PDB file of C-alpha atoms in Angstrom:
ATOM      1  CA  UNK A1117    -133.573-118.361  28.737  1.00 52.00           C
ATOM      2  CA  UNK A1118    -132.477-114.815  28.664  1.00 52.00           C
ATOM      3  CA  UNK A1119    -131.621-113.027  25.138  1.00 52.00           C
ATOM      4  CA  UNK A1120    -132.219-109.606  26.205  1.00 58.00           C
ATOM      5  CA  UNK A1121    -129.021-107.721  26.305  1.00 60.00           C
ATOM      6  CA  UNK A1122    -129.396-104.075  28.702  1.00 64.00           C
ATOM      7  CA  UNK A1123    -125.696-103.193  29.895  1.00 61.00           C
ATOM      8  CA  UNK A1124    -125.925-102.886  33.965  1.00 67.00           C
ATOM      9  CA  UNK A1125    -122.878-102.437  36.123  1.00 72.00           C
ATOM     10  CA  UNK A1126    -123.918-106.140  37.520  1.00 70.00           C
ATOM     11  CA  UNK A1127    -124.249-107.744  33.879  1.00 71.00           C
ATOM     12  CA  UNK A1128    -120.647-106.032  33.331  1.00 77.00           C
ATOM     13  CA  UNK A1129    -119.643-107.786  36.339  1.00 77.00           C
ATOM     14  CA  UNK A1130    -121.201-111.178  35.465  1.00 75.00           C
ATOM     15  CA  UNK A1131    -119.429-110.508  31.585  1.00 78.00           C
ATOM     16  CA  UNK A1132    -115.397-109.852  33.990  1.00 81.00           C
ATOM     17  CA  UNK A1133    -115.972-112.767  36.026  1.00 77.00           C
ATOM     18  CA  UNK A1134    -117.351-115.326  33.607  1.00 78.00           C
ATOM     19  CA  UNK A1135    -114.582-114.508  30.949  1.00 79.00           C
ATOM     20  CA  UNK A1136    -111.649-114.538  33.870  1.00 76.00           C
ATOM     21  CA  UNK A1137    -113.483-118.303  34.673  1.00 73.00           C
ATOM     22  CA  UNK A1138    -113.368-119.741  31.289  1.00 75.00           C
ATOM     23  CA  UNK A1139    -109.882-118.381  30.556  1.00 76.00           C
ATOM     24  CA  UNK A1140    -108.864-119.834  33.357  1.00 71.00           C
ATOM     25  CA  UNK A1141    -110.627-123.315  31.980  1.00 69.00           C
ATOM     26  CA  UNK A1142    -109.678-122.732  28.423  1.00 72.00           C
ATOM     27  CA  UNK A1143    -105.816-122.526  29.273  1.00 75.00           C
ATOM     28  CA  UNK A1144    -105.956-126.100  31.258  1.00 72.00           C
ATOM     29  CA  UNK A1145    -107.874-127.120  27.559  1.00 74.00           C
ATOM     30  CA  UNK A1146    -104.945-126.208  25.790  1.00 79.00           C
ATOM     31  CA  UNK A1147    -102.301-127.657  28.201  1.00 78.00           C
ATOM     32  CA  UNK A1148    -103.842-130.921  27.797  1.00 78.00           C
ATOM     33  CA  UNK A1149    -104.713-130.379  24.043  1.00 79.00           C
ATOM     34  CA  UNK A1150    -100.696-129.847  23.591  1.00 79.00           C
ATOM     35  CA  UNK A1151     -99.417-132.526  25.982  1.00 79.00           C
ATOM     36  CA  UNK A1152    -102.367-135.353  23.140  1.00 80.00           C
ATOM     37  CA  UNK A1153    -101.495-133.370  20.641  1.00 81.00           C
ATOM     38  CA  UNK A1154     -96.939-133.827  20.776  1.00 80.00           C
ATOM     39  CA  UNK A1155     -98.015-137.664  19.982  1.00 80.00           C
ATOM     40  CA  UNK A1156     -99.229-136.679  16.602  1.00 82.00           C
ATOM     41  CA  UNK A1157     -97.143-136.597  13.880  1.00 85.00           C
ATOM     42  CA  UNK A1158     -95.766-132.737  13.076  1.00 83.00           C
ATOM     43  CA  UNK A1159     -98.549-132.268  10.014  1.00 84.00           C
ATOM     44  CA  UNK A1160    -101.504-133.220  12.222  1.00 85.00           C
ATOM     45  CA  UNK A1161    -100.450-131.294  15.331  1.00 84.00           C
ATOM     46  CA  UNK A1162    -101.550-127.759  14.607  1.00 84.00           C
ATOM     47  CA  UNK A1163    -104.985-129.370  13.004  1.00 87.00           C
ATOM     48  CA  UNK A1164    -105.682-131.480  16.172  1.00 85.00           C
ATOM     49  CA  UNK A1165    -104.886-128.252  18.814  1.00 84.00           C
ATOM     50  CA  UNK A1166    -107.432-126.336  16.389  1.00 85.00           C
ATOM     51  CA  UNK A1167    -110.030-128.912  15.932  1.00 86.00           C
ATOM     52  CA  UNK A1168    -110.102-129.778  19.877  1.00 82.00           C
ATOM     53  CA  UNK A1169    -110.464-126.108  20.817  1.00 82.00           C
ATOM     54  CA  UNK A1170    -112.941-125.693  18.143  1.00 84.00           C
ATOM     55  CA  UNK A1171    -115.581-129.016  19.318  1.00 84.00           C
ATOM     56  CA  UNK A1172    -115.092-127.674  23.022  1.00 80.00           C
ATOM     57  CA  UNK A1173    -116.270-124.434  22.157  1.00 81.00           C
ATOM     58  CA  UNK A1174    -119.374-125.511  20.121  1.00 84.00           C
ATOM     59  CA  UNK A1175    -119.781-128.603  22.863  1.00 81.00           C
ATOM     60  CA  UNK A1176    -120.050-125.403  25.273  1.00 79.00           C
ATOM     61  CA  UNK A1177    -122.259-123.340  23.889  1.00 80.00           C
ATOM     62  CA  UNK A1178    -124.351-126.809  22.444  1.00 81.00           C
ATOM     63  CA  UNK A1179    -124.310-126.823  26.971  1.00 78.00           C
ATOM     64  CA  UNK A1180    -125.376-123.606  27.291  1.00 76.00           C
ATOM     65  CA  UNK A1181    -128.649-123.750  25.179  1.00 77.00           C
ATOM     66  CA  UNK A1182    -129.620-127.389  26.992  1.00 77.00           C
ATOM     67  CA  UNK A1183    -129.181-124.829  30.133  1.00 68.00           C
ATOM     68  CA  UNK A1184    -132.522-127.003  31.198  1.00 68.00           C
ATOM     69  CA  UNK A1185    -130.840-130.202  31.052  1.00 74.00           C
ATOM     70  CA  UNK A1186    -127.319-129.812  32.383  1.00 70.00           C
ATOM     71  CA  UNK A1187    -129.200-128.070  35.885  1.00 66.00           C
ATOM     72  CA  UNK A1188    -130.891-131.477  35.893  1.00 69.00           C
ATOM     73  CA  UNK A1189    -127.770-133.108  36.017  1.00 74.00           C
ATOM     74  CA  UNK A1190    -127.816-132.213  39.791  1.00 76.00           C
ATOM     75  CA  UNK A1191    -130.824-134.284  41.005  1.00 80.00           C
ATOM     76  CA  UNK A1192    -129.812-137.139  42.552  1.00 81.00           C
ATOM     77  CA  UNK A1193    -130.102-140.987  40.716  1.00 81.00           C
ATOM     78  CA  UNK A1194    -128.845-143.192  43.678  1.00 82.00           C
ATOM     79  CA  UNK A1195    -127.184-143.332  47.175  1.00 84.00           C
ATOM     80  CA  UNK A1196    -124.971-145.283  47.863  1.00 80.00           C
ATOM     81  CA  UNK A1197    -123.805-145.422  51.462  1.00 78.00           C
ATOM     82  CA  UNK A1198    -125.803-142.877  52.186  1.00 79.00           C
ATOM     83  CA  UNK A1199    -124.513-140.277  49.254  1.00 82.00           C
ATOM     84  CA  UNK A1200    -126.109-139.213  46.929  1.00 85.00           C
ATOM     85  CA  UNK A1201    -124.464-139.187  43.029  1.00 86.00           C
ATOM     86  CA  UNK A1202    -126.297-136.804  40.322  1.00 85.00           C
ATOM     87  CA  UNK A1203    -125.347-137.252  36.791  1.00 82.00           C
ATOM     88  CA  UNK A1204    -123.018-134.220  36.925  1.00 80.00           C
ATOM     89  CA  UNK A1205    -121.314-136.144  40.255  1.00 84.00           C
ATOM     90  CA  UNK A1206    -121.181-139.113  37.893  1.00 86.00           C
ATOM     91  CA  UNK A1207    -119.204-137.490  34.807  1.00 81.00           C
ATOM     92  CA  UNK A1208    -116.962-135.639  36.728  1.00 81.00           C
ATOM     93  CA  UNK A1209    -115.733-138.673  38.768  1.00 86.00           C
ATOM     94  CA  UNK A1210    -115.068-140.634  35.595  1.00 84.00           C
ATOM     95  CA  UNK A1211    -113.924-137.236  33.873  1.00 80.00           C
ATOM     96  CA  UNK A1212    -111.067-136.779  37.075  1.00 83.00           C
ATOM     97  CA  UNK A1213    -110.449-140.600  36.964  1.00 87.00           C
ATOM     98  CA  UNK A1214    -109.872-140.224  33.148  1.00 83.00           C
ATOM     99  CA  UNK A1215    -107.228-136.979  33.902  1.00 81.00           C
ATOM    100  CA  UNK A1216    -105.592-138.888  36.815  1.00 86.00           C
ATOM    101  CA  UNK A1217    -104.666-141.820  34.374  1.00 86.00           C
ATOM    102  CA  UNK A1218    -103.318-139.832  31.533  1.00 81.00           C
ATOM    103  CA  UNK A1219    -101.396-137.460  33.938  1.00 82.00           C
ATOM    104  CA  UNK A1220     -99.826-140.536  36.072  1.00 87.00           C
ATOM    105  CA  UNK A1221     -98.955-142.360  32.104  1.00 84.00           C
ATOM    106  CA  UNK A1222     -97.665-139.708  31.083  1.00 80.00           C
ATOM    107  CA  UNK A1223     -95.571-138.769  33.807  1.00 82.00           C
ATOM    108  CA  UNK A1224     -94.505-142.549  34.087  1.00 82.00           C
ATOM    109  CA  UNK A1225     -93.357-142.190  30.422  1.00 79.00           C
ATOM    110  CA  UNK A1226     -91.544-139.233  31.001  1.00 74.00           C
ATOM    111  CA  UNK A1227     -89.467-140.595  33.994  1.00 76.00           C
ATOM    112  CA  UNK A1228     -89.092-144.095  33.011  1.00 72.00           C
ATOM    113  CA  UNK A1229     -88.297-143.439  29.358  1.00 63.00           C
ATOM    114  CA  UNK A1230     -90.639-145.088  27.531  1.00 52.00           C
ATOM    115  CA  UNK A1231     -90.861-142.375  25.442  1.00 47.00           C
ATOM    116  CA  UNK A1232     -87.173-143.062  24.592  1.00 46.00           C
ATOM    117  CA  UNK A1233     -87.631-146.458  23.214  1.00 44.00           C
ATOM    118  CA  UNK A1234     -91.126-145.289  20.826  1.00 44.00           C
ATOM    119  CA  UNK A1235     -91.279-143.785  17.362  1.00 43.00           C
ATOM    120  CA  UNK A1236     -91.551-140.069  19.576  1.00 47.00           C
ATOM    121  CA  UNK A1237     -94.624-137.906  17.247  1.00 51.00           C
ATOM    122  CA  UNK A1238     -96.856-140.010  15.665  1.00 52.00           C
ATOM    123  CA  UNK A1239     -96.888-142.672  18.265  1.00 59.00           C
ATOM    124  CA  UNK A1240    -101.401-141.922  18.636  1.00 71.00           C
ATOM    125  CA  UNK A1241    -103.968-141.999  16.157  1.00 83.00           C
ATOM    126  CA  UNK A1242    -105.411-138.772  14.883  1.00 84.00           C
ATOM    127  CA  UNK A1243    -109.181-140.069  15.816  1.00 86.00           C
ATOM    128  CA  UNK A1244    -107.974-141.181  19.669  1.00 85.00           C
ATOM    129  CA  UNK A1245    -105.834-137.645  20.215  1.00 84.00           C
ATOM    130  CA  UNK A1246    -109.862-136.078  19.284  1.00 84.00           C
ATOM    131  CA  UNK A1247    -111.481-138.539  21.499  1.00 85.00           C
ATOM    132  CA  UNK A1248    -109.460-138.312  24.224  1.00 83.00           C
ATOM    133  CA  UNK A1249    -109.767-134.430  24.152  1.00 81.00           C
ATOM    134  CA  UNK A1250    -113.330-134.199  23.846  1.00 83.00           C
ATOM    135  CA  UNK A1251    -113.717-136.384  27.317  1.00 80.00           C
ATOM    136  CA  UNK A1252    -112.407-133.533  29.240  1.00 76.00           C
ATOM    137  CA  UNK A1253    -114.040-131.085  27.072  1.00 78.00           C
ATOM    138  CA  UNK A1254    -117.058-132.795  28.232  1.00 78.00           C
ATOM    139  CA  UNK A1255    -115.984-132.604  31.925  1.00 75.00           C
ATOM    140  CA  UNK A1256    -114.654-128.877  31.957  1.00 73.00           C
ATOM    141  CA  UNK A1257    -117.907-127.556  30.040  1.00 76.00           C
ATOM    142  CA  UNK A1258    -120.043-129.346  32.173  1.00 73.00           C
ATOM    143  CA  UNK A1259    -118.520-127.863  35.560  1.00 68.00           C
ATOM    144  CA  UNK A1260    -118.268-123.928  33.652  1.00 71.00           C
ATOM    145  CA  UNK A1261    -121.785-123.876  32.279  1.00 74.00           C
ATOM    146  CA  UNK A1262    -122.776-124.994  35.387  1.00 71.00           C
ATOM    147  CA  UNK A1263    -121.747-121.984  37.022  1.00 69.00           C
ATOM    148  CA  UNK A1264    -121.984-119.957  34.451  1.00 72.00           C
ATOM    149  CA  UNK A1265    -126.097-120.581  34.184  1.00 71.00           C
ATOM    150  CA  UNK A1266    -125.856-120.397  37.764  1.00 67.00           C
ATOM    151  CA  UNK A1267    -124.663-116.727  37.699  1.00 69.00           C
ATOM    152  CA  UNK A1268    -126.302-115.250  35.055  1.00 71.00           C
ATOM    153  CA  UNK A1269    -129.347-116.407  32.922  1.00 70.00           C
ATOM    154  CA  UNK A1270    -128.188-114.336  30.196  1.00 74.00           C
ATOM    155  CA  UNK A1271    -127.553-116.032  26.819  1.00 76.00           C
ATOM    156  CA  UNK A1272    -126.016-113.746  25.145  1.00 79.00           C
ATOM    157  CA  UNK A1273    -123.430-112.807  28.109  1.00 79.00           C
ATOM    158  CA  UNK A1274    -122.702-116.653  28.293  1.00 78.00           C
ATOM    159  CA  UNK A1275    -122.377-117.482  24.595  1.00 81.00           C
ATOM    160  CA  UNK A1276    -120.585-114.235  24.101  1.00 83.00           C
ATOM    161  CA  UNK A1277    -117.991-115.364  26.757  1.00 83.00           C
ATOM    162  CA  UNK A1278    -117.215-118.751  25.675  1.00 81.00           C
ATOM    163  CA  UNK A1279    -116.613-117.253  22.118  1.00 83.00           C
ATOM    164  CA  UNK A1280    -114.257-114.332  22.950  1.00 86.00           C
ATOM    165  CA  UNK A1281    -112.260-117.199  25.309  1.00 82.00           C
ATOM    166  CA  UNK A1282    -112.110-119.914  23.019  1.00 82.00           C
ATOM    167  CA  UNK A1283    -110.654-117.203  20.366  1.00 82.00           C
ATOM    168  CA  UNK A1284    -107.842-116.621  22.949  1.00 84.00           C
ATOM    169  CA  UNK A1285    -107.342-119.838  23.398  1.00 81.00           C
ATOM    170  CA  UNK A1286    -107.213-120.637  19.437  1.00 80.00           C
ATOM    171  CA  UNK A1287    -104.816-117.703  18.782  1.00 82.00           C
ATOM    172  CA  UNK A1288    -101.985-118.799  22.079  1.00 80.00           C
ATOM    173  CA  UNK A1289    -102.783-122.136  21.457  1.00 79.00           C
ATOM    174  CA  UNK A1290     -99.731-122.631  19.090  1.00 78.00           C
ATOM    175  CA  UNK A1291     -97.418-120.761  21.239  1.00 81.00           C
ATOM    176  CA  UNK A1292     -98.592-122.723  24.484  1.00 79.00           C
ATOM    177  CA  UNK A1293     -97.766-125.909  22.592  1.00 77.00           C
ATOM    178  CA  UNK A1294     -94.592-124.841  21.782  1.00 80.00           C
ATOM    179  CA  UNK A1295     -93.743-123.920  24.949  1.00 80.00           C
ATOM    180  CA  UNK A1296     -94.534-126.667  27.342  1.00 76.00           C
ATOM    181  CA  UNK A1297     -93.328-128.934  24.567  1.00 74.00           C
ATOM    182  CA  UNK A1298     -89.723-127.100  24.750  1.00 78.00           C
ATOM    183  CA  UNK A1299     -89.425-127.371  28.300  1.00 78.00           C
ATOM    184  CA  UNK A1300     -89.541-130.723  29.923  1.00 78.00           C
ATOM    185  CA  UNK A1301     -89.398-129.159  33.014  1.00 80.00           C
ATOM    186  CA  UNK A1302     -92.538-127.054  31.932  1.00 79.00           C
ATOM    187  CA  UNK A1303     -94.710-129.825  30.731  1.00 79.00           C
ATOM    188  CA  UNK A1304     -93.896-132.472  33.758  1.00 82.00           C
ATOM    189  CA  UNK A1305     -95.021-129.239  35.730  1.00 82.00           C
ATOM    190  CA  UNK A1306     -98.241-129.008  33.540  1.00 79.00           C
ATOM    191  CA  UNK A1307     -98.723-132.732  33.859  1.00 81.00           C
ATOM    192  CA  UNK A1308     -98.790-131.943  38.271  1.00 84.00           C
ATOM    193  CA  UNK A1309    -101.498-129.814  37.575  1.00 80.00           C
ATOM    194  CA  UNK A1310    -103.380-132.051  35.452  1.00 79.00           C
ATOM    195  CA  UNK A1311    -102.868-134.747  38.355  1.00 84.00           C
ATOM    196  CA  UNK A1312    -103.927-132.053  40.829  1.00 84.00           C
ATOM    197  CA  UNK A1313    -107.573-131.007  38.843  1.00 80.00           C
ATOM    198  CA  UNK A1314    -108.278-134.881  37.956  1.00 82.00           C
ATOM    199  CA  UNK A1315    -108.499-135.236  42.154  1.00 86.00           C
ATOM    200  CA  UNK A1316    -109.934-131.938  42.479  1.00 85.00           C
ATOM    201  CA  UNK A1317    -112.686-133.374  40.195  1.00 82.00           C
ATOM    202  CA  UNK A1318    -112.907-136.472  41.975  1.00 87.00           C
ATOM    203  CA  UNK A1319    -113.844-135.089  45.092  1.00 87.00           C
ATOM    204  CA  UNK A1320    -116.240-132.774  43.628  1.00 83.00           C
ATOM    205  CA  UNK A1321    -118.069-135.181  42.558  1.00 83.00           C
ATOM    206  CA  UNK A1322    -117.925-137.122  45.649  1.00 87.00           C
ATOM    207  CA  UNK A1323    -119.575-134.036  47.346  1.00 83.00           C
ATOM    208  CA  UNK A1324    -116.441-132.735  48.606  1.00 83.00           C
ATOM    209  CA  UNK A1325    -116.244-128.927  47.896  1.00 79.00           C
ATOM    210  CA  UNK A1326    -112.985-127.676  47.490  1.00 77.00           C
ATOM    211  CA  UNK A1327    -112.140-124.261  47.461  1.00 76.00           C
ATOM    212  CA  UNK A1328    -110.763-123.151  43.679  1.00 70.00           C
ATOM    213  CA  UNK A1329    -108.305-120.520  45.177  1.00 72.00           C
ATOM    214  CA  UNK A1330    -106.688-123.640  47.029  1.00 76.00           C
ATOM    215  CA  UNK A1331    -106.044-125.194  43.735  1.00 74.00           C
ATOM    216  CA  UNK A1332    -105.451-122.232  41.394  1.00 72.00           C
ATOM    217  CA  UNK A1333    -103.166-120.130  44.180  1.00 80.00           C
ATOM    218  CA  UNK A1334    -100.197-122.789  44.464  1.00 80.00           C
ATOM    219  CA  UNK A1335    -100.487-123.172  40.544  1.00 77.00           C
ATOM    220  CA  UNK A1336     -99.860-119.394  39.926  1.00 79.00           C
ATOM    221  CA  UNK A1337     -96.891-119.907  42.289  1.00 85.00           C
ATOM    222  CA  UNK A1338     -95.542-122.566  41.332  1.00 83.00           C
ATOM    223  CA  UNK A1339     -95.657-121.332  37.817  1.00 81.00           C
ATOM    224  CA  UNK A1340     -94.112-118.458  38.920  1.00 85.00           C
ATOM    225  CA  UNK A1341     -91.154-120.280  40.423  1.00 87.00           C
ATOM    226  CA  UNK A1342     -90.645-122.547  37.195  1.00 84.00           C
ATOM    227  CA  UNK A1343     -90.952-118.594  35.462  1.00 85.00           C
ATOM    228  CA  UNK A1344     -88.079-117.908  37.582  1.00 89.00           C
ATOM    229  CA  UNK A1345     -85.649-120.902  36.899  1.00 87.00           C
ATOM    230  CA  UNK A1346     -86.417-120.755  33.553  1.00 85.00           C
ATOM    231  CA  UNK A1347     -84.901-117.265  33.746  1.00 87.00           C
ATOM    232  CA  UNK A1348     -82.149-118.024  35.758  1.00 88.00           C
ATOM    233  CA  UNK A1349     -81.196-121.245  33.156  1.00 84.00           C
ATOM    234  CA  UNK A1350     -81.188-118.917  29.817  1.00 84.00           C
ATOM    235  CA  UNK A1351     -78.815-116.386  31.864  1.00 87.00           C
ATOM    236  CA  UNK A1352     -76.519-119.419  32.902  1.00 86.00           C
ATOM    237  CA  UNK A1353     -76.411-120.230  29.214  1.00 83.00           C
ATOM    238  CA  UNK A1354     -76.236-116.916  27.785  1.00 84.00           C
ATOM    239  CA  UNK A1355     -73.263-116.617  30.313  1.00 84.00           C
ATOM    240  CA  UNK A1356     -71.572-120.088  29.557  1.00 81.00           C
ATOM    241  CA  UNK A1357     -71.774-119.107  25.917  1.00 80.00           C
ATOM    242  CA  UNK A1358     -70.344-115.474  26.388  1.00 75.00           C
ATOM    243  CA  UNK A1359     -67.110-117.886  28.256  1.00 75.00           C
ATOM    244  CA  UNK A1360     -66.812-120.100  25.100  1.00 75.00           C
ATOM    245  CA  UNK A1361     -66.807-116.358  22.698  1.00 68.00           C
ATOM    246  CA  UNK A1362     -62.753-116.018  21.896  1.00 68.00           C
ATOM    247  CA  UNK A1363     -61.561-112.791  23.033  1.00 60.00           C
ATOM    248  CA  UNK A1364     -60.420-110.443  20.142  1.00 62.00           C
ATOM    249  CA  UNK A1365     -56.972-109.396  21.769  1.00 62.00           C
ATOM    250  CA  UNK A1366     -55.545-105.861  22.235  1.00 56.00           C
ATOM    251  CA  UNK A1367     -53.468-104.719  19.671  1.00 57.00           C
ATOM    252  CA  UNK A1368     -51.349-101.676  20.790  1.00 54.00           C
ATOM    253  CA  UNK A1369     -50.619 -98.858  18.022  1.00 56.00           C
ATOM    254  CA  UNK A1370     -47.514 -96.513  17.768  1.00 57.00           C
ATOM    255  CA  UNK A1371     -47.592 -92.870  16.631  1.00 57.00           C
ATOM    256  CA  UNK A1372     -44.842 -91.139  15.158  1.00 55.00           C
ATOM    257  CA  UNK A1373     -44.074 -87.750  13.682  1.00 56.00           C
ATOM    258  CA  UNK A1374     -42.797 -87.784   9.782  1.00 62.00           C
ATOM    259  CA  UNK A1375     -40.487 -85.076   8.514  1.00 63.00           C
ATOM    260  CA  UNK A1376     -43.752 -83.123   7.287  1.00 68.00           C
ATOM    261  CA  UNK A1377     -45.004 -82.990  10.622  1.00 61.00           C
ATOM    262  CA  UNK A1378     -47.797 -85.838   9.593  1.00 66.00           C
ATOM    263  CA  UNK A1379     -49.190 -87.777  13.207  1.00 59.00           C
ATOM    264  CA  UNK A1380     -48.903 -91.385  11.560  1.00 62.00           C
ATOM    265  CA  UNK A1381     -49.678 -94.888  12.985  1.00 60.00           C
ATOM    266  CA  UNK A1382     -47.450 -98.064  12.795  1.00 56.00           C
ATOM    267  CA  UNK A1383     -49.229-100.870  12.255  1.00 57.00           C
ATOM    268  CA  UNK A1384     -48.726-103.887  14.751  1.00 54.00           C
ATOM    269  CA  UNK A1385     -47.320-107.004  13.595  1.00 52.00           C
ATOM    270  CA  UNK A1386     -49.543-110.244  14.609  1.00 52.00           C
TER     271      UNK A1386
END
């Protein structure tokens, strides 16, 4: 391990790409986090996005110093018909498995209207939101520090990273929440893209390497198309409500000259 810190235009490099990567990671964390979280009731909510983002963080940088151990991860344990499955192959298959369910309930919920028929927030324990949460912290701080030891052996870049993220994440969690929570429309969209990295994970592990831009590219798009309706739905409303706004009608005034020579108004008569 690396704790030697000399600024290079490479290191800088490393330092742009890493933080863009666990962004990029960190923002999936909160979706999720938010989607666990709405089951809480409203007073455990805000401690339950905190807490989660908090254990993922330390669980990452925990990663990063048993840098040894997670590269281990790789070797092989077993074939089986003739593939091979590494520990890392092993977590993220039951990681994606475990993000497939909850992304399929959940969307099942939504469109059957189960969620109609329950007690709405508060419906989850406090202690399974956390667990749940810190399953796919596991997965998605596996597959970053991964790549992130794989980049750079740099401590300080790595732990540096993760902390400036995760402090991003922390401060838009609340506002992320809110938002996909607002928008049913937003969060079933969320919930695709949960659907889509639980088989992107899948087939990782199953030695099936899948180009990121493939997955990330129609996400940005499609986000940007939901951006779009979104905008186009609060101008049909702001437009609707400017209809429904009674019209303050004309009233017509009459001048007139008095004896003085005075310009006076008369007054109309509703």
């Amino acid at each position: 391990m690396d704790f030697s810190l000399e600024f290079t235009p490479d290191l800088l490099a490393v330092f742009l790409t890493l933080f863009v990567l666990e962004v990029v990671l960190g923002v999936d964390n909160v979706i999720f986090i938010s989607i666990l979280a709405a089951k809480l009731p409203v007073e455990q909510q805000a401690k339950a996005r905190n807490l989660g983002l908090t254990l993922a963080m330390l669980m990452r940088v925990g990663l990063v110093f048993a840098a040894g151990w997670v590269i281990s991860l790789k070797t092989d344990l077993f074939e089986l018909f003739g593939m091979g499955f590494s520990g890392r192959d092993l977590i993220l298959i039951a990681g994606g498995l475990f993000l497939v369910y909850k992304a399929v309930t959940e969307i099942h919920h939504k469109l059957e209207g189960d969620e109609e028929h329950t007690t709405g927030a508060g419906t989850a324990t406090f202690g399974a939101v956390i667990a749940q949460i810190l399953v796919l912290d596991i997965v998605f701080s596996l597959d970053s520090v991964i790549t992130a030891v794989g980049m750079t052996e740099n401590m300080i870049v790595i732990i540096t990273v993760v902390v400036l993220s995760f402090g991003i994440m922390l401060f838009a969690a609340r506002y992320i929440f809110s938002f996909v929570n607002k928008h049913p429309t937003v969060k079933m969209l969320a919930l695709s893209f949960l659907l889509l990295i639980g088989v992107f994970l899948i087939a990782d592990g199953f030695g099936f390497k899948i180009d990121k831009a493939l997955i990330y590219m129609p996400m940005a798009f499609a986000i940007f198309v939901e951006a779009l309706n979104l905008a186009a739905a609060a101008r049909k409303r702001k437009r609707k409500k400017a209809e429904l706004t009674p019209v303050e009608p004309v009233h017509l005034h009459q001048q007139y000259v008095d004896d003085t020579g005075t310009v006076k108004e008369v007054q109309p008569v509703d």
